[in-house]
PDB file of C-alpha atoms in Angstrom:
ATOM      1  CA  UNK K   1      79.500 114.597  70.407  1.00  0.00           C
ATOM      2  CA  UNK K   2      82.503 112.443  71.592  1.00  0.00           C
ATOM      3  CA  UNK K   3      85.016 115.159  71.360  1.00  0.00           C
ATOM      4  CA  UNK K   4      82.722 116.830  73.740  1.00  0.00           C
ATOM      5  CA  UNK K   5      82.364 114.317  76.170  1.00  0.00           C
ATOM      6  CA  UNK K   6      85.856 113.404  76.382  1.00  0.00           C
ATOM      7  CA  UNK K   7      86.505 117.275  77.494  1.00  0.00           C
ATOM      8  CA  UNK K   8      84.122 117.022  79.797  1.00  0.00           C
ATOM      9  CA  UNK K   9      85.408 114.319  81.105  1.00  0.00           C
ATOM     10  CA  UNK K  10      88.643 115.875  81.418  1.00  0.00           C
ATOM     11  CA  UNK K  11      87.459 118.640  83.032  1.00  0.00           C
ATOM     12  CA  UNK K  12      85.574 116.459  85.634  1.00  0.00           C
ATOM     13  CA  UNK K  13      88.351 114.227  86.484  1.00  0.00           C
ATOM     14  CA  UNK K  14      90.647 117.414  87.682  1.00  0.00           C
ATOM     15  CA  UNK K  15      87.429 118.454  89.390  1.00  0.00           C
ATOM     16  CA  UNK K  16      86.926 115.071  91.590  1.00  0.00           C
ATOM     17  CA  UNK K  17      90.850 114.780  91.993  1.00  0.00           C
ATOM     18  CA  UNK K  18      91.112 118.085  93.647  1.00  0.00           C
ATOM     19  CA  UNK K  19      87.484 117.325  96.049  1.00  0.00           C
ATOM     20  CA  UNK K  20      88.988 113.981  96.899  1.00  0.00           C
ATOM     21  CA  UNK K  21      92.170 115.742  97.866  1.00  0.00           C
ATOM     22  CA  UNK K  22      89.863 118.064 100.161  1.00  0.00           C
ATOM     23  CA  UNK K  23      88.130 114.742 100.966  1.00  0.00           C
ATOM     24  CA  UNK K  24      91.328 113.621 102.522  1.00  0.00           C
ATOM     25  CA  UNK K  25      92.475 116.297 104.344  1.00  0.00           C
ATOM     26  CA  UNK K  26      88.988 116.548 106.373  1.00  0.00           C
ATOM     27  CA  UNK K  27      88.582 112.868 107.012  1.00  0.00           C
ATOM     28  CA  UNK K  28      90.908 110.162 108.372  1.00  0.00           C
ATOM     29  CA  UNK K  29      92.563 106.810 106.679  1.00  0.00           C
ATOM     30  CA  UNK K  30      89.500 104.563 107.851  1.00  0.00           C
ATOM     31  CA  UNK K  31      86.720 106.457 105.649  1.00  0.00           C
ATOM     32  CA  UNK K  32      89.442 106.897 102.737  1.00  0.00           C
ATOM     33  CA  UNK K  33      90.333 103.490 102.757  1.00  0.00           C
ATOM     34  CA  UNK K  34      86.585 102.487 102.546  1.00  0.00           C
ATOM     35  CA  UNK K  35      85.555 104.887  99.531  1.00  0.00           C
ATOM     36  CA  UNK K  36      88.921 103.805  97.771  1.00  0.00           C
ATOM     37  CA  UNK K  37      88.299 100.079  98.112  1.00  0.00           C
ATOM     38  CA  UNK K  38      84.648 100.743  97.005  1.00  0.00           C
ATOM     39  CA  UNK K  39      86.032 102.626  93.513  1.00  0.00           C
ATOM     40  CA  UNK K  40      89.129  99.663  92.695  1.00  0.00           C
ATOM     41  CA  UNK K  41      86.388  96.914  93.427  1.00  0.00           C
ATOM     42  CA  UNK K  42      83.991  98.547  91.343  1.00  0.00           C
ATOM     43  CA  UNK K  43      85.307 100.973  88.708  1.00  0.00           C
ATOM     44  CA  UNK K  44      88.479  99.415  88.654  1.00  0.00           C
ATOM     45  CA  UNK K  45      88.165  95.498  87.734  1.00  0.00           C
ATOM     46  CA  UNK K  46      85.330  96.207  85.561  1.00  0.00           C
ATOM     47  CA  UNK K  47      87.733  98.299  83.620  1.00  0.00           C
ATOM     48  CA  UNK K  48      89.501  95.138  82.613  1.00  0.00           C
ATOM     49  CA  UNK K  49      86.274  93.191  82.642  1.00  0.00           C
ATOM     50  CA  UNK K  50      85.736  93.288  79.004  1.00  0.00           C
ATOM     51  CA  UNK K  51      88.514  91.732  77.447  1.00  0.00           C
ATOM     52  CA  UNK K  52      87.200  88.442  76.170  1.00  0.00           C
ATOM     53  CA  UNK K  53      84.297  90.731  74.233  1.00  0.00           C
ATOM     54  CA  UNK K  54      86.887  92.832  72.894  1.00  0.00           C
ATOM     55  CA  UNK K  55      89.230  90.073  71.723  1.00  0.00           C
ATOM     56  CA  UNK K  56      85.509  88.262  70.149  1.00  0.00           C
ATOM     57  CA  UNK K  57      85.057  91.386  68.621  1.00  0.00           C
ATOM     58  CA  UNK K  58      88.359  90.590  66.846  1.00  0.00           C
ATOM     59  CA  UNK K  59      87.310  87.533  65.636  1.00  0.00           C
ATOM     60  CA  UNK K  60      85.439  89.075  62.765  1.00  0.00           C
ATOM     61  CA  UNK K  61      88.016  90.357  61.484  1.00  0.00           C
ATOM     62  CA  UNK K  62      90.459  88.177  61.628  1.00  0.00           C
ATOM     63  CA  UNK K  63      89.254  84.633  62.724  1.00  0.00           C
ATOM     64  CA  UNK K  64      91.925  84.202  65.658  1.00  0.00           C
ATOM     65  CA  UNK K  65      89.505  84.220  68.650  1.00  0.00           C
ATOM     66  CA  UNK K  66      90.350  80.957  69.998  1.00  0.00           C
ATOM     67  CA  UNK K  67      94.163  81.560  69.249  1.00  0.00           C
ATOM     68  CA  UNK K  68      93.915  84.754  71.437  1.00  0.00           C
ATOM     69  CA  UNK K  69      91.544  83.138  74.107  1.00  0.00           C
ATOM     70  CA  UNK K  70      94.452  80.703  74.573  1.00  0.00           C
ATOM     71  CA  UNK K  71      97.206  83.156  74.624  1.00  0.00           C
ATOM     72  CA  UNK K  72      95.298  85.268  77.348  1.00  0.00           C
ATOM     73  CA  UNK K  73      94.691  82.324  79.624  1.00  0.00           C
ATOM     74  CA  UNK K  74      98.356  81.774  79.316  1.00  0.00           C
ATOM     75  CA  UNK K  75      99.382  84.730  80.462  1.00  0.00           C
ATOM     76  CA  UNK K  76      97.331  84.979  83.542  1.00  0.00           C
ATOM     77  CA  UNK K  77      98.578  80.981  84.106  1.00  0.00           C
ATOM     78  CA  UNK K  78     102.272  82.765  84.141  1.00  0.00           C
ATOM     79  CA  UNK K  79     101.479  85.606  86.331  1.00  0.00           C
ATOM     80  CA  UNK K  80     100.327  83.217  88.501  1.00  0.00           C
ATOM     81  CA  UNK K  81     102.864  81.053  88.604  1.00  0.00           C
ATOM     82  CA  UNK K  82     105.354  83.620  88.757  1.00  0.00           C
ATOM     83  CA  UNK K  83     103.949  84.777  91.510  1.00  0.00           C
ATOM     84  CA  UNK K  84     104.474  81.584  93.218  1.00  0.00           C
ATOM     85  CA  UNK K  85     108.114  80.896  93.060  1.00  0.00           C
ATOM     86  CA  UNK K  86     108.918  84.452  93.264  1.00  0.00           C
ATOM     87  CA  UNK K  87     106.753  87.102  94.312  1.00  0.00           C
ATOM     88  CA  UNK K  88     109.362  89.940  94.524  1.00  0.00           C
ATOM     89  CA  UNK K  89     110.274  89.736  90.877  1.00  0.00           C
ATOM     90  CA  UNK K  90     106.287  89.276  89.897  1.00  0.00           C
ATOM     91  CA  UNK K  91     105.548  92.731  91.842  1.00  0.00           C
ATOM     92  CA  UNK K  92     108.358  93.874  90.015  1.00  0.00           C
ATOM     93  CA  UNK K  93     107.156  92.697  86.767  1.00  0.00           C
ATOM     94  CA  UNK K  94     103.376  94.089  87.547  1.00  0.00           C
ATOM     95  CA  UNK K  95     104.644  97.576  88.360  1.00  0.00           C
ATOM     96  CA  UNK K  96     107.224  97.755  85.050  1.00  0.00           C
ATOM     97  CA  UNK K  97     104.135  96.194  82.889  1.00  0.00           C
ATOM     98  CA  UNK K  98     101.787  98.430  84.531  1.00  0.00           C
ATOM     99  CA  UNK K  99     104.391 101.492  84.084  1.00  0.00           C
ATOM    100  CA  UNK K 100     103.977 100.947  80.170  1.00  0.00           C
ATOM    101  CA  UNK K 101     100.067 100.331  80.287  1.00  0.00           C
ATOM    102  CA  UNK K 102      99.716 103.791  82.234  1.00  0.00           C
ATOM    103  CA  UNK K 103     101.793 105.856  79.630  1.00  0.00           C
ATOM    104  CA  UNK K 104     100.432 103.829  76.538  1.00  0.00           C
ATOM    105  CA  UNK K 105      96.443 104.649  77.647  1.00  0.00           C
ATOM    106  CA  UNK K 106      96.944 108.485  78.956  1.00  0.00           C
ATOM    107  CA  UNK K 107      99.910 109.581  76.256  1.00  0.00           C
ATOM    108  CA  UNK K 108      99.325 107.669  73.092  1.00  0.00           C
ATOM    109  CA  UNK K 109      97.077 110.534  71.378  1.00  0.00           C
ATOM    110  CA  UNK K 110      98.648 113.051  72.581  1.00  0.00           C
ATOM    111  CA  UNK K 111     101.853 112.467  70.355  1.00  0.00           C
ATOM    112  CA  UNK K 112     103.468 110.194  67.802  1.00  0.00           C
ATOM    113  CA  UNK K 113     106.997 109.448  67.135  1.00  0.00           C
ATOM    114  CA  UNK K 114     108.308 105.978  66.451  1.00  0.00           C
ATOM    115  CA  UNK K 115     107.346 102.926  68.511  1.00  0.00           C
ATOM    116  CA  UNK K 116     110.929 102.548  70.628  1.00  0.00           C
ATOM    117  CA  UNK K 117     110.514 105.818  71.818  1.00  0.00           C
ATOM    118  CA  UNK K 118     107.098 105.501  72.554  1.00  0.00           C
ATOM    119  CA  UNK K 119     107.443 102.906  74.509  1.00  0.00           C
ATOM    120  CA  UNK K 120     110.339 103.846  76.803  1.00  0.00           C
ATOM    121  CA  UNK K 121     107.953 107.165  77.082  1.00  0.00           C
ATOM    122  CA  UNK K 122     104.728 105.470  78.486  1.00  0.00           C
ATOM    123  CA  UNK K 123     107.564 103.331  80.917  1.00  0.00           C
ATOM    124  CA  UNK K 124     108.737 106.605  81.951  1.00  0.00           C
ATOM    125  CA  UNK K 125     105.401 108.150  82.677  1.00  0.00           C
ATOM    126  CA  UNK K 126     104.451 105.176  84.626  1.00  0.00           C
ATOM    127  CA  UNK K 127     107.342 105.049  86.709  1.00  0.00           C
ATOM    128  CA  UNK K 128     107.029 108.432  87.753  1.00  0.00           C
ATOM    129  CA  UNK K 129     103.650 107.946  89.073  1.00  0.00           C
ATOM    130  CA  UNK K 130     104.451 105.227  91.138  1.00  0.00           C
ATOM    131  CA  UNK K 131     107.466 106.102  92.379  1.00  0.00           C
ATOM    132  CA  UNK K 132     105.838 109.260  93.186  1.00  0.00           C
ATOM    133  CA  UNK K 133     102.922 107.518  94.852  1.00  0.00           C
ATOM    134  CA  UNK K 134     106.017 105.180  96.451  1.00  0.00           C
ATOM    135  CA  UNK K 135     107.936 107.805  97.617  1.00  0.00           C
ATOM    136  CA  UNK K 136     104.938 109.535  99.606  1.00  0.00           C
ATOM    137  CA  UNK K 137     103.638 105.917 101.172  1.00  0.00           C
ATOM    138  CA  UNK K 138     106.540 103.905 101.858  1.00  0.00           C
ATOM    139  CA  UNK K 139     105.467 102.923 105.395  1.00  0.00           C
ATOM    140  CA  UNK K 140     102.551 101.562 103.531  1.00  0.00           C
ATOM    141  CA  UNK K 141     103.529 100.369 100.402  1.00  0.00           C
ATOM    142  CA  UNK K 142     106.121  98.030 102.626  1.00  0.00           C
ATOM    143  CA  UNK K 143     103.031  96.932 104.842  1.00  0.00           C
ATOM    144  CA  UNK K 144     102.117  95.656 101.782  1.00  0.00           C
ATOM    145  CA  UNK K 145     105.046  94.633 100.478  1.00  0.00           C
ATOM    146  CA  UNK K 146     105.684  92.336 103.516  1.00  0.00           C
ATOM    147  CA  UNK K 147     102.700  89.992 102.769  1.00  0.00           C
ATOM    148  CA  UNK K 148     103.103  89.794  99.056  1.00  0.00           C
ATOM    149  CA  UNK K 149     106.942  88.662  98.905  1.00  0.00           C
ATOM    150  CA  UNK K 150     108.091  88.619 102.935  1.00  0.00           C
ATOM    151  CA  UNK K 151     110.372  91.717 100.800  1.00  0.00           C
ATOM    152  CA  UNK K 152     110.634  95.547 101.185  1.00  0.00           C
ATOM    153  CA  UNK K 153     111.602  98.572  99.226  1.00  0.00           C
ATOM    154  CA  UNK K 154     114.533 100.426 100.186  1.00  0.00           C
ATOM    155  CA  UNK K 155     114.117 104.136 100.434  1.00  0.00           C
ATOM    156  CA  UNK K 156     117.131 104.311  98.336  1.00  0.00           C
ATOM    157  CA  UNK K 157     115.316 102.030  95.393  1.00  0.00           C
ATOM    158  CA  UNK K 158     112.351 104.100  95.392  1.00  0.00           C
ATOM    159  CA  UNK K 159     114.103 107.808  95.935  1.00  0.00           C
ATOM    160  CA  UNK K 160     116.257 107.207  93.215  1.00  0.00           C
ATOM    161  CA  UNK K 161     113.756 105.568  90.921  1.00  0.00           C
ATOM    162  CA  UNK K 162     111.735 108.728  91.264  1.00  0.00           C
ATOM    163  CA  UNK K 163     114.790 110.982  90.547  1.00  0.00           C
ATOM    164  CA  UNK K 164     115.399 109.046  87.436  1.00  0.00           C
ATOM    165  CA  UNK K 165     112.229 109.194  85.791  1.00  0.00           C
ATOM    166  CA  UNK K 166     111.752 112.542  86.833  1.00  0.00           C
ATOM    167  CA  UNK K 167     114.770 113.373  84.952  1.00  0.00           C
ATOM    168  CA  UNK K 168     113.964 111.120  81.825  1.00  0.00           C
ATOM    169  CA  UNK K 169     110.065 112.473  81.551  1.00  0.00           C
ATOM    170  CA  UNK K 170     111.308 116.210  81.909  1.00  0.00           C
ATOM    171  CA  UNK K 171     114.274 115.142  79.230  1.00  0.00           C
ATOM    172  CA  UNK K 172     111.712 113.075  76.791  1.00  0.00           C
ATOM    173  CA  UNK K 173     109.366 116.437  76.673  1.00  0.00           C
ATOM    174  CA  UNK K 174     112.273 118.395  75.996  1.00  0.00           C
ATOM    175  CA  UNK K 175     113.405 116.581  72.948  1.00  0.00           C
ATOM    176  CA  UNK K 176     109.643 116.032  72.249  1.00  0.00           C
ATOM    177  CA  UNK K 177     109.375 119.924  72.222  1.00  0.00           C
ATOM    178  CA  UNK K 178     112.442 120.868  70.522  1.00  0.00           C
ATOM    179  CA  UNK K 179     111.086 118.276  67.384  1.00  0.00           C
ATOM    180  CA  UNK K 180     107.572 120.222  67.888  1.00  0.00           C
ATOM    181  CA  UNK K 181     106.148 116.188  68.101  1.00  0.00           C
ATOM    182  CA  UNK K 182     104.364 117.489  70.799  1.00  0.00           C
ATOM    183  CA  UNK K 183     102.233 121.002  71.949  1.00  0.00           C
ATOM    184  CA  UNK K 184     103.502 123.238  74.653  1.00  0.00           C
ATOM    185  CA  UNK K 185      99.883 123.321  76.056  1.00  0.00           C
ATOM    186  CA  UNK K 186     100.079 119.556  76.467  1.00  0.00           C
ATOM    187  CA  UNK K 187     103.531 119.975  78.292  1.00  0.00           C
ATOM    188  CA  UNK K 188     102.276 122.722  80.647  1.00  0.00           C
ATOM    189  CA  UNK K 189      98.768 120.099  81.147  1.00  0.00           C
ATOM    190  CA  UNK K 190     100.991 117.499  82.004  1.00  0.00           C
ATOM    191  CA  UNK K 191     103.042 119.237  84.187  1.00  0.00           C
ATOM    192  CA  UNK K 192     100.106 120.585  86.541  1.00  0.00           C
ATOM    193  CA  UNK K 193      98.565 117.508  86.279  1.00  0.00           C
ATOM    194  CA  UNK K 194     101.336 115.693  87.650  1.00  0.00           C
ATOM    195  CA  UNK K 195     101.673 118.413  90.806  1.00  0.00           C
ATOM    196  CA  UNK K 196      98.565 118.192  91.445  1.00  0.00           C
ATOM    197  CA  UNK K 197      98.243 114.315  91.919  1.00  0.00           C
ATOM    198  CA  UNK K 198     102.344 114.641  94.006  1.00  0.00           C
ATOM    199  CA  UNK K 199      99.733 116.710  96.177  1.00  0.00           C
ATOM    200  CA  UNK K 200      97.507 114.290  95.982  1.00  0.00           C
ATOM    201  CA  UNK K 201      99.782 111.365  97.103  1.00  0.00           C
ATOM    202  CA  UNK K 202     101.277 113.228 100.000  1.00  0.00           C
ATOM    203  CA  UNK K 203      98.150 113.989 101.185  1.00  0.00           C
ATOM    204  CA  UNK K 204      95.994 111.261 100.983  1.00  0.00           C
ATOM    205  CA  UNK K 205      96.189 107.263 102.095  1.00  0.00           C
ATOM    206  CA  UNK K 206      98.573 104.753  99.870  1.00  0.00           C
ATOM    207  CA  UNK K 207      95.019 103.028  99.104  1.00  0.00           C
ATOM    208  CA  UNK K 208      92.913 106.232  98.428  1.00  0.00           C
ATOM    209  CA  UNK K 209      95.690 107.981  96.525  1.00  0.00           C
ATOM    210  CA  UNK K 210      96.019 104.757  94.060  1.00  0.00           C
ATOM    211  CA  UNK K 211      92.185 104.663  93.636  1.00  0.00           C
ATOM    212  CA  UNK K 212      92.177 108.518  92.518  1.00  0.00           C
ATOM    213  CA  UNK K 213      95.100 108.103  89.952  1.00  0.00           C
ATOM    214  CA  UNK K 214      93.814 104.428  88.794  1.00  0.00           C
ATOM    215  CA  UNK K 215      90.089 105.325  88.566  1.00  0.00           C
ATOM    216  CA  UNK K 216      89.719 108.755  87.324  1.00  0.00           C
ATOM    217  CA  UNK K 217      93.183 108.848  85.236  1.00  0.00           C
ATOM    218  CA  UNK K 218      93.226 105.589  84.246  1.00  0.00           C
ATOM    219  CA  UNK K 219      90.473 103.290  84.417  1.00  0.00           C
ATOM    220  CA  UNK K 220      87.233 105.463  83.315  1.00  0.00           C
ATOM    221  CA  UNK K 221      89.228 107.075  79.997  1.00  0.00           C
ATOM    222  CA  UNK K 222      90.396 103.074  79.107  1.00  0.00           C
ATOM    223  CA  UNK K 223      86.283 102.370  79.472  1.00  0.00           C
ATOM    224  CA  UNK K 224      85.380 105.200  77.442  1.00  0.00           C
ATOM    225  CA  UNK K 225      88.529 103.734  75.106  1.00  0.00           C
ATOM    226  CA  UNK K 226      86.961 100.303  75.079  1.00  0.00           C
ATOM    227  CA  UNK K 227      83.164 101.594  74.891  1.00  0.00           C
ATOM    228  CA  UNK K 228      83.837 103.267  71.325  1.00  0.00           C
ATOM    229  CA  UNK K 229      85.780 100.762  70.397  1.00  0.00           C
ATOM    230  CA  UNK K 230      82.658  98.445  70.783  1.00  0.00           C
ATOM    231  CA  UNK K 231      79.807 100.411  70.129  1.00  0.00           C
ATOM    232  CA  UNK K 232      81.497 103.151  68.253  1.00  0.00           C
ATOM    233  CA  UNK K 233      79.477 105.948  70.024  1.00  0.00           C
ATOM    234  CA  UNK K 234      79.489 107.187  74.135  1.00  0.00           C
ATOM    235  CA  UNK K 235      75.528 106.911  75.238  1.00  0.00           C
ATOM    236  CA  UNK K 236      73.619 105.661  77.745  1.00  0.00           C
ATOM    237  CA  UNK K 237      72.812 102.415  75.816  1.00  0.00           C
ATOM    238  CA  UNK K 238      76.332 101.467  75.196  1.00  0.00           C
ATOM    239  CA  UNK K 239      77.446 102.243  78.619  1.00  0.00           C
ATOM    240  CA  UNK K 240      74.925 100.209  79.999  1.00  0.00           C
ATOM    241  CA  UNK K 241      75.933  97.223  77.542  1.00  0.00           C
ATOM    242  CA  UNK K 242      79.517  97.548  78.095  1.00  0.00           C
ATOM    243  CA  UNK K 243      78.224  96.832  82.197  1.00  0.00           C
ATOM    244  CA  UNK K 244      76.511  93.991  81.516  1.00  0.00           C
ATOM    245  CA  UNK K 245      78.689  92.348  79.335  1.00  0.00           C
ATOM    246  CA  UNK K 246      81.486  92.845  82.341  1.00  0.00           C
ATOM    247  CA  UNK K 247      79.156  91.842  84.600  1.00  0.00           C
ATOM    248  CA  UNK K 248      79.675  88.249  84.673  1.00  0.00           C
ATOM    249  CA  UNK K 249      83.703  88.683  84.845  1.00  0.00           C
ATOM    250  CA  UNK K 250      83.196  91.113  87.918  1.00  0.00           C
ATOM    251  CA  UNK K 251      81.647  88.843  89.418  1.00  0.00           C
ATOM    252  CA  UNK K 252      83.577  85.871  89.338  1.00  0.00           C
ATOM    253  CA  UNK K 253      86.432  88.282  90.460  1.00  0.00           C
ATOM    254  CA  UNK K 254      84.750  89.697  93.486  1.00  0.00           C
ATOM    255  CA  UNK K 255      83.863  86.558  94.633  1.00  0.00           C
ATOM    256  CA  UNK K 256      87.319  85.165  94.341  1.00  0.00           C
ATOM    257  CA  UNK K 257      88.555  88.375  96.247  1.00  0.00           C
ATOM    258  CA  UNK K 258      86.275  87.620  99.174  1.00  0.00           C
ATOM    259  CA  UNK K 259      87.395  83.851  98.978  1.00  0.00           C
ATOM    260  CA  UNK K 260      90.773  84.455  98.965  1.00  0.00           C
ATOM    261  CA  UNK K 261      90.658  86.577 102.119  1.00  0.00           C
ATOM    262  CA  UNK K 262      88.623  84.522 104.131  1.00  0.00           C
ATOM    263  CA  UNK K 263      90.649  81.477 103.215  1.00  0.00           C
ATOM    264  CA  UNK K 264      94.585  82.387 103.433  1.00  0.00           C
ATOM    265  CA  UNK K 265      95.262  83.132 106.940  1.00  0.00           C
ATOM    266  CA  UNK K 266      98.318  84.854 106.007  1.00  0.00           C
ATOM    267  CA  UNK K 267      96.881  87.828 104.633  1.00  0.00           C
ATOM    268  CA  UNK K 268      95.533  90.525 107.009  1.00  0.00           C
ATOM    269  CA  UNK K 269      95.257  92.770 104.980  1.00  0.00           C
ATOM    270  CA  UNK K 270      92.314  93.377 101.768  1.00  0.00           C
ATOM    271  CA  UNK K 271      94.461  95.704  99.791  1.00  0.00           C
ATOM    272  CA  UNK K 272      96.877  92.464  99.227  1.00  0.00           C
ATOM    273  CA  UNK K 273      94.323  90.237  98.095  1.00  0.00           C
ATOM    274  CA  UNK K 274      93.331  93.298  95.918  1.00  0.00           C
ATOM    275  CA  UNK K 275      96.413  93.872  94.045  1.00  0.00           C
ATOM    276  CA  UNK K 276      96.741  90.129  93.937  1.00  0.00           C
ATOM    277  CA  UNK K 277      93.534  89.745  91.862  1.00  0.00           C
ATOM    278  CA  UNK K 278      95.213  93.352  89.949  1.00  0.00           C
ATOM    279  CA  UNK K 279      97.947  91.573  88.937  1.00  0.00           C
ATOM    280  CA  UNK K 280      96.481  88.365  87.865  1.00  0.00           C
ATOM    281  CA  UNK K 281      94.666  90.231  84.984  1.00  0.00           C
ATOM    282  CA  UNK K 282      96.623  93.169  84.475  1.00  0.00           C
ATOM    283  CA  UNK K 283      99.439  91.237  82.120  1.00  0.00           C
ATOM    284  CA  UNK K 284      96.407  90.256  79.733  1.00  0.00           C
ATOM    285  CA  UNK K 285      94.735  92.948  80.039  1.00  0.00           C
ATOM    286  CA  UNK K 286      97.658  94.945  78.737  1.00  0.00           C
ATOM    287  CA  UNK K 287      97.888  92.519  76.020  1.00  0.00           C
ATOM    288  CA  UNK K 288      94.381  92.903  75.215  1.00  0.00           C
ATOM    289  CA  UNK K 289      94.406  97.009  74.954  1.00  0.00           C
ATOM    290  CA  UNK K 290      97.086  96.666  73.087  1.00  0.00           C
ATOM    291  CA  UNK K 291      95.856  94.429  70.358  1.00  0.00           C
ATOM    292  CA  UNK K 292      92.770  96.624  70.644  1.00  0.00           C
ATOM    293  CA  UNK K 293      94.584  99.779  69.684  1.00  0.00           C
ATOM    294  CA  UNK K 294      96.574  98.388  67.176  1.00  0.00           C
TER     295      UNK K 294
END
């Protein structure tokens, strides 16, 4: 009964990708903007809404709850401060971090060699998506940029970031082929998969074209993740407790979105205050799925 929802999700997530990609070519950036915003507030933080439940979860087994409650508020204390005396390196640090999280939640079943590789592997995978996603939105990935750390990306950084992981991912699945560690199907999957979402991010809005690749590729299969992990089963009770459990989290975190824009004049623009609040909890959050998995 899992198995079979997992395909179907699978199947449904290249199905939405590709009508959001129509989506984008019949409507303009305001109405794409809107229905991505709607997804990252939603979908999106309640994805990482669950982590104190998880990590309680824990607790019966091993009896380190408080331990890890510390250690979690510590690391969203450092992001934050980070973030304070230097915001360039932080968004540097958020996108590496992030890089990893992406590879570890969409590759880690569909291979296994030995942790060092691994891990340079999910970094890889990352980096290609958002240096793809970069590469195709610089204009407004700099907008951005600007009011986070007063700092831009150089064409150059991003260009060549994008030719290097290119490289590395097409190298990695060679060698990963060659040892037979991983299927030629899953190669050739990964492969359209990542053409169709370059499509995607040349197509569509910086804003719209993260919310497709962080919602539907990301976020939703780390809730389905987390939901078994919890309940041990995909239905429509534990869904629904999984939401309300997150509920309270969400919360707090939309209403400190709102705050935060209303209250620092510097900011213009909501998808800052958004990836603000994204990288505030993404560090523990990481930390969290990866205790989980382990």
């Amino acid at each position: 009964m899992v198995v079979n929802n997992i395909k179907n999700y699978q199947n449904f997530k290249i199905f939405i990708t590709v009508f959001l990609l129509w989506f984008s070519i019949q409507f303009g950036k305001p109405i794409e903007d809107s229905i991505a915003f709607v997804l990252i507030i939603s979908i999106g933080i309640i994805h990482g809404a669950n982590d104190l439940l998880i990590l309680s979860l824990k607790k019966m087994k091993n009896n380190r709850f408080v331990i890890n409650l510390f250690i979690y508020l510590c690391i969203v204390s450092f992001c934050v401060i980070f973030y304070i005396l230097n915001p360039f390196l932080a968004i540097l640090l958020f996108i590496f971090i992030s890089s990893y999280h992406f590879g570890e939640e969409h590759l880690s079943e569909k291979m296994i060699t030995n942790r060092y590789f691994e891990s340079f592997y999910y970094i890889v995978y990352g980096l290609l998506i958002f240096s793809m996603l970069f590469y195709e939105a610089l204009f407004e990935v700099n907008t951005i940029m600007l009011e986070l750390t007063k700092t831009i990306f150089s064409e150059f950084f991003v260009k060549y970031t994008f030719i290097f992981s290119l490289i590395s991912f097409l190298l990695m699945n060679t060698f990963l082929l060659w040892k037979e560690k991983i299927d030629a199907k899953v190669f050739l999957k990964e492969g359209f998969s990542l053409g169709l979402l370059f499509l995607v991010f040349k197509t569509s809005s910086l804003i719209l074209s993260f919310a497709i690749y962080f919602i539907f590729w990301h976020s939703i299969p780390s809730i389905i993740n987390q939901i078994l992990f919890i309940s041990g089963d995909i239905s429509k009770s534990s869904i629904l407790f999984y939401v309300k459990k997150a509920f309270l989290f969400w919360l707090i975190s939309i209403v400190a979105l709102f705050v935060l824009y209303q209250f620092i004049p510097e900011v213009t623009l909501l998808s800052t205050i958004v990836f603000v609040i994204l990288f505030s909890v993404t560090a523990p959050h990481i930390w969290v799925m990866y205790k989980m998995k382990n």
